[in-house]
mmCIF file of C-alpha atoms in Angstrom:
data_model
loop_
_atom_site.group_PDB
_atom_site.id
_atom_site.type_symbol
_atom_site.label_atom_id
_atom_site.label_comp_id
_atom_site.label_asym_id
_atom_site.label_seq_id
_atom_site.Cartn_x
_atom_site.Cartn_y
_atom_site.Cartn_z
ATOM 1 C CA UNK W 1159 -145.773 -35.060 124.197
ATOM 2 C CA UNK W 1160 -145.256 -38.673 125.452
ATOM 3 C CA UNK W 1161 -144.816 -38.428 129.488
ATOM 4 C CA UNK W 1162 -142.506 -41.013 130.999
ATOM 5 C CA UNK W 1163 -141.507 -39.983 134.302
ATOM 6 C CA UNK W 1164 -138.009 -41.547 135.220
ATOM 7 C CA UNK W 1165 -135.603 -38.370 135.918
ATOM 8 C CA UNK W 1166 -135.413 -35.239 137.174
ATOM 9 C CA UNK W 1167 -135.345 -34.041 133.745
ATOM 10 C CA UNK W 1168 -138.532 -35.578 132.190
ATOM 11 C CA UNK W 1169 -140.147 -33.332 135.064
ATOM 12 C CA UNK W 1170 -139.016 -30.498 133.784
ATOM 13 C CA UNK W 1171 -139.826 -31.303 130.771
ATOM 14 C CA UNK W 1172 -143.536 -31.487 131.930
ATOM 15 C CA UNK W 1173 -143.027 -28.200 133.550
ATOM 16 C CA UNK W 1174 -141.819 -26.509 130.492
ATOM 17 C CA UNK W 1175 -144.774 -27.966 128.366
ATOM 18 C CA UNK W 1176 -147.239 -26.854 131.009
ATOM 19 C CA UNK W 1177 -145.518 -23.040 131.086
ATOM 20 C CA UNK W 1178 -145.717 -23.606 127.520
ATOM 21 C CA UNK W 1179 -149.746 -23.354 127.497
ATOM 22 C CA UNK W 1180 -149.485 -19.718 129.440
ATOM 23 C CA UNK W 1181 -148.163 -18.553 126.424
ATOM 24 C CA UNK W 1182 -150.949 -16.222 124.683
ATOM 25 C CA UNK W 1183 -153.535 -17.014 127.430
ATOM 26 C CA UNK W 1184 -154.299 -13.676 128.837
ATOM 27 C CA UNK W 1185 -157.279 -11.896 129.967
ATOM 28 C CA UNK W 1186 -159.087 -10.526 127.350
ATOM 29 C CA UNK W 1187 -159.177 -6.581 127.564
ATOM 30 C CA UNK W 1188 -160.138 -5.764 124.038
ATOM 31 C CA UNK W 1189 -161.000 -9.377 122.248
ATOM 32 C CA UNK W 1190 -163.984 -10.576 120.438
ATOM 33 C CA UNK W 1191 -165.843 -14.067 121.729
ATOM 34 C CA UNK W 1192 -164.759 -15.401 118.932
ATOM 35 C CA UNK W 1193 -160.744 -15.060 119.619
ATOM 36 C CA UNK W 1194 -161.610 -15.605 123.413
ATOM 37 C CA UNK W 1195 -163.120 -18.786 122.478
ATOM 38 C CA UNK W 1196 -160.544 -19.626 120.358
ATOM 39 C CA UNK W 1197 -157.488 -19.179 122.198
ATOM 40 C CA UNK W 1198 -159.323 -20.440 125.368
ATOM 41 C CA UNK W 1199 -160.710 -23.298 123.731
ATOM 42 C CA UNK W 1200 -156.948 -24.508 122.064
ATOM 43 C CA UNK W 1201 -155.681 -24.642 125.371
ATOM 44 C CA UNK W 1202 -158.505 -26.397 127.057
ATOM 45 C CA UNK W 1203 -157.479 -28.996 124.027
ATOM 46 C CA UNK W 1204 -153.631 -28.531 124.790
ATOM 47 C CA UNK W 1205 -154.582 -29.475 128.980
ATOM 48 C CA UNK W 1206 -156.960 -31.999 128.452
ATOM 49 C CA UNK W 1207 -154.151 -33.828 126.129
ATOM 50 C CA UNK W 1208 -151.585 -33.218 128.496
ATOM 51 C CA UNK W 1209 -154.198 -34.527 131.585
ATOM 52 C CA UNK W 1210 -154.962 -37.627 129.177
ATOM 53 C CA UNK W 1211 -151.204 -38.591 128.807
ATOM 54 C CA UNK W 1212 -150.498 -37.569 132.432
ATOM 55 C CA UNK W 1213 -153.062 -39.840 133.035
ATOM 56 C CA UNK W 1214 -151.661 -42.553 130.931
ATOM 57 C CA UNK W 1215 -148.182 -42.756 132.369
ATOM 58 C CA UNK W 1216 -149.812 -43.019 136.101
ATOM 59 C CA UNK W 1217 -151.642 -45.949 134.966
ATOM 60 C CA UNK W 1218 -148.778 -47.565 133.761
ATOM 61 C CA UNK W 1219 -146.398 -46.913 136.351
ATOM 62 C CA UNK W 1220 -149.166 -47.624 139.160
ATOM 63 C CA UNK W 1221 -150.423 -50.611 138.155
ATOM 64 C CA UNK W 1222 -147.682 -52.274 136.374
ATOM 65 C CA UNK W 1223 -144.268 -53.492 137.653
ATOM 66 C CA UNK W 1224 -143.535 -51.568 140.667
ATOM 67 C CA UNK W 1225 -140.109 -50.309 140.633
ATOM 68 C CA UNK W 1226 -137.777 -50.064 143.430
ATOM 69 C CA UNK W 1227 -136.368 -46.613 142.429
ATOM 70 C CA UNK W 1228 -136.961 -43.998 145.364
ATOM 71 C CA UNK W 1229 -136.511 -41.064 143.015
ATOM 72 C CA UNK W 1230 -139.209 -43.335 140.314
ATOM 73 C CA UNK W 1231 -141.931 -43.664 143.123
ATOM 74 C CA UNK W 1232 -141.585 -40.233 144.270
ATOM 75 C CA UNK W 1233 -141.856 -38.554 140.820
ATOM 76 C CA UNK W 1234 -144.960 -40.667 140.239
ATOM 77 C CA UNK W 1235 -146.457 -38.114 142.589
ATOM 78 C CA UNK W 1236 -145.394 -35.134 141.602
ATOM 79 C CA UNK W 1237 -146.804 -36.065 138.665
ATOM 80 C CA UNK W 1238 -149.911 -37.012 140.003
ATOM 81 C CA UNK W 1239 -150.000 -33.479 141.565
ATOM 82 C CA UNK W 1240 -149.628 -31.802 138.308
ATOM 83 C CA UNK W 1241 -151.990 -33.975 136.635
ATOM 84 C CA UNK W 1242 -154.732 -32.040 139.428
ATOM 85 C CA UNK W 1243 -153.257 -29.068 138.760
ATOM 86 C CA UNK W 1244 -153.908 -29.356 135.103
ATOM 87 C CA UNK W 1245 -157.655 -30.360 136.195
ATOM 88 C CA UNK W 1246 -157.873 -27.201 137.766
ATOM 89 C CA UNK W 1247 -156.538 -25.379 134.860
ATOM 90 C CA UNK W 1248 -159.435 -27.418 132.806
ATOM 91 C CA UNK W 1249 -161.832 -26.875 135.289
ATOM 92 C CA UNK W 1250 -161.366 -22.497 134.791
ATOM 93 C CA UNK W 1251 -160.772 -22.839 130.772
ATOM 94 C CA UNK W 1252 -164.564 -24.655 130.781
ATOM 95 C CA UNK W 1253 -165.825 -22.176 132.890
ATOM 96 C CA UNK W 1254 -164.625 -19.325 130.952
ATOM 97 C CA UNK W 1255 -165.976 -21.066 127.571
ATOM 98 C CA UNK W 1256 -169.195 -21.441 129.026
ATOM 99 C CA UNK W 1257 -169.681 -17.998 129.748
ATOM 100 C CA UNK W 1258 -168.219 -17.140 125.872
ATOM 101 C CA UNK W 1259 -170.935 -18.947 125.450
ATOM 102 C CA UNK W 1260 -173.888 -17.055 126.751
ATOM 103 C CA UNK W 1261 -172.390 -14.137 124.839
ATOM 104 C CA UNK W 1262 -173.115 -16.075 122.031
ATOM 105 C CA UNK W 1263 -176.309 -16.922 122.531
ATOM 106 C CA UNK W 1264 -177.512 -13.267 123.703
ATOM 107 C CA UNK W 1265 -174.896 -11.312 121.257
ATOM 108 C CA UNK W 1266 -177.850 -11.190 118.554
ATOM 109 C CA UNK W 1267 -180.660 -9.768 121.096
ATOM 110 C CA UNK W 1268 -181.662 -6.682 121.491
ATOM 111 C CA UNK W 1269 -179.577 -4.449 124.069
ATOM 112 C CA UNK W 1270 -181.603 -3.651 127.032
ATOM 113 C CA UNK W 1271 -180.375 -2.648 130.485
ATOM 114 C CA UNK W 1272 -180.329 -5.854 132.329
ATOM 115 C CA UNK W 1273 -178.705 -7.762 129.194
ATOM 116 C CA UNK W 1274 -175.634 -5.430 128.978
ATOM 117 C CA UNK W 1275 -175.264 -5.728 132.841
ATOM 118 C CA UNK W 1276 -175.333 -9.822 132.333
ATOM 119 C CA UNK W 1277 -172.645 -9.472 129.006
ATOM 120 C CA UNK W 1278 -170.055 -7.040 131.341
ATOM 121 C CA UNK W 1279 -170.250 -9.723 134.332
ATOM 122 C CA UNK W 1280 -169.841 -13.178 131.838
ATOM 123 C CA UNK W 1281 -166.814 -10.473 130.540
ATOM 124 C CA UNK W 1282 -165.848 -10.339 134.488
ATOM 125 C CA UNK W 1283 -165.888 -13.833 134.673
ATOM 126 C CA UNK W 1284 -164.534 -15.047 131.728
ATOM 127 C CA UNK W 1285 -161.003 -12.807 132.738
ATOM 128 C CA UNK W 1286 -161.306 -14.161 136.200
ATOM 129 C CA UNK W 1287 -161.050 -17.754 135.241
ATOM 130 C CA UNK W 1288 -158.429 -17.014 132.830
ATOM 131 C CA UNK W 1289 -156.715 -15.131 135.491
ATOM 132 C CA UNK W 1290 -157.197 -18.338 137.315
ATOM 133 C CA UNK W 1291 -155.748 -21.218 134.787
ATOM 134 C CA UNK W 1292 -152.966 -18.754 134.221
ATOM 135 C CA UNK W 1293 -152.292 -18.678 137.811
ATOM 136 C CA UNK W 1294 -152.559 -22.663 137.993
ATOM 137 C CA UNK W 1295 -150.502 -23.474 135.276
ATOM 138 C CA UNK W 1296 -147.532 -21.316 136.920
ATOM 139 C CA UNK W 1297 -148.048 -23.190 140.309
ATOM 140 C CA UNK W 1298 -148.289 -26.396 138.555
ATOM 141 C CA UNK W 1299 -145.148 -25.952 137.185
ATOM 142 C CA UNK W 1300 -143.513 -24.553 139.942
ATOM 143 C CA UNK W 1301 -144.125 -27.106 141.848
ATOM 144 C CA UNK W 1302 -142.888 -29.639 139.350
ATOM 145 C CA UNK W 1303 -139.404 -28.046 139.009
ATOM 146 C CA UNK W 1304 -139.498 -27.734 143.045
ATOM 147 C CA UNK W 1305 -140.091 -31.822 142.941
ATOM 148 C CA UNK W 1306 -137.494 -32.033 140.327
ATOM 149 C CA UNK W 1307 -135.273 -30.168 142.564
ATOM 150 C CA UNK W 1308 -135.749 -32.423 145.337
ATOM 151 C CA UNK W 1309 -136.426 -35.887 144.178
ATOM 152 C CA UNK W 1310 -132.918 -37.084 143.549
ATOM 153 C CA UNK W 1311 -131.894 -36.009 147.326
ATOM 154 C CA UNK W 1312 -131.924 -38.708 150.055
ATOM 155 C CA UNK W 1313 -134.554 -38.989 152.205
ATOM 156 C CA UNK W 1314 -134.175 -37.899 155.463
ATOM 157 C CA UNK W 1315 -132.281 -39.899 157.772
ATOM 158 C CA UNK W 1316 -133.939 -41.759 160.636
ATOM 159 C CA UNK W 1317 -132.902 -42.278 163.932
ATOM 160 C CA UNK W 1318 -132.494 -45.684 163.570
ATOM 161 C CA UNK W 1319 -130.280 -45.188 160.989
ATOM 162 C CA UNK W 1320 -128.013 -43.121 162.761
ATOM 163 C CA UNK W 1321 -125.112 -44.461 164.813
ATOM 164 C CA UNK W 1322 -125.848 -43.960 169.021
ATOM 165 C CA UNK W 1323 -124.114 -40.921 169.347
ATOM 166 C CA UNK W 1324 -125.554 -38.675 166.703
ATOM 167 C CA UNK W 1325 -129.175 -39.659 167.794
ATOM 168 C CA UNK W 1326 -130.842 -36.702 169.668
ATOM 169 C CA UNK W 1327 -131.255 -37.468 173.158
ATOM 170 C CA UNK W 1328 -134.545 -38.917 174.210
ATOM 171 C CA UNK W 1329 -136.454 -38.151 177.778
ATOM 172 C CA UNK W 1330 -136.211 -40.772 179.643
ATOM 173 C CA UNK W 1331 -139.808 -42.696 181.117
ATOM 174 C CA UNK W 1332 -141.704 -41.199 184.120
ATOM 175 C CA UNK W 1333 -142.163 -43.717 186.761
ATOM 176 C CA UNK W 1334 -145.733 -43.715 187.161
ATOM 177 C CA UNK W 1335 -148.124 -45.053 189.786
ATOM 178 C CA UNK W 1336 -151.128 -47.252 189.389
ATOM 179 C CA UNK W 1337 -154.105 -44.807 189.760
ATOM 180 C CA UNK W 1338 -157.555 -45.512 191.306
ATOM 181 C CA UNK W 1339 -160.431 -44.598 190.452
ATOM 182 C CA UNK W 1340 -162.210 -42.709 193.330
ATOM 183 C CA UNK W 1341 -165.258 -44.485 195.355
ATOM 184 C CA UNK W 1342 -168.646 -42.998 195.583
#
């Protein structure tokens, strides 16, 4: 994926590719650490490449030649909102590694009470945060297509920009007297 943000459609683009890493990324119910790791792991990969590249084409467009384009200089945001929203996204895939691995590292212990109470809540925890990248890849993209939606419509007009008669009436000034203070 090479992100240039010009159009409404290179946003969705970024949308698609970001719905593209829900695919497969569910909660595990009945999977080994290993394919937990595994599919949690390749799209920790997939997000941190798109975050790098989102990354990229930010630092390009905000430090070279500013452009003029309204619709340009508003996509640069809603780009730099999904590149947060992929942070998140890398933020829960870490978290649920890290508790793959302390499965790991007890899975070849001896089962005792406390132990199989600590392996059922990294299990809790490792669906929650999975739960929660899922969740923030959806919103991530939502909102892209949502700033797609909207970036090629005018901005709003001002009242300046309006002619006299369309302008919504203003109150007109309170006369106001000079207060004192009060003497002591």
């Amino acid at each position: 994926m090479s992100i240039y943000v010009r159009h409404t459609d290179d946003l969705r683009s970024v949308a698609r590719e970001i719905r593209d890493l829900t695919a497969g990324l569910e909660a595990p119910e009945h999977s080994t650490e290993e394919m937990v790791a595994y599919t949690v792991g390749a799209r920790l990969k997939a997000a941190s490449r798109m975050a790098e590249e989102m990354s990229d084409a930010l630092l390009y467009r905000l430090t070279g030649p500013r452009s003029t384009a309204r619709a340009e200089l508003r996509s640069h945001s809603a780009l730099a909102a999904a590149a947060a929203g992929t942070a998140q996204v890398m933020g829960s895939l870490a978290e649920a590694l890290r508790q793959v691995a302390f499965l790991n590292e007890h899975a070849n212990l001896p089962t005792f009470p406390d132990l199989a109470d600590a392996r059922d809540a990294a299990w809790n925890v490792i669906r929650d945060h999975v739960d929660e990248a899922r969740a923030a890849l959806h919103d991530t993209a939502d909102q892209l297509e949502t700033d797609a939606r909207h970036l090629v419509q005018p901005p709003p007009r001002s009242a300046a920009a309006m002619p006299l008669a369309q302008r919504p009436p203003v109150a007109a000034p309170l006369a106001t007297s000079v207060q004192r203070r009060p003497t002591l």
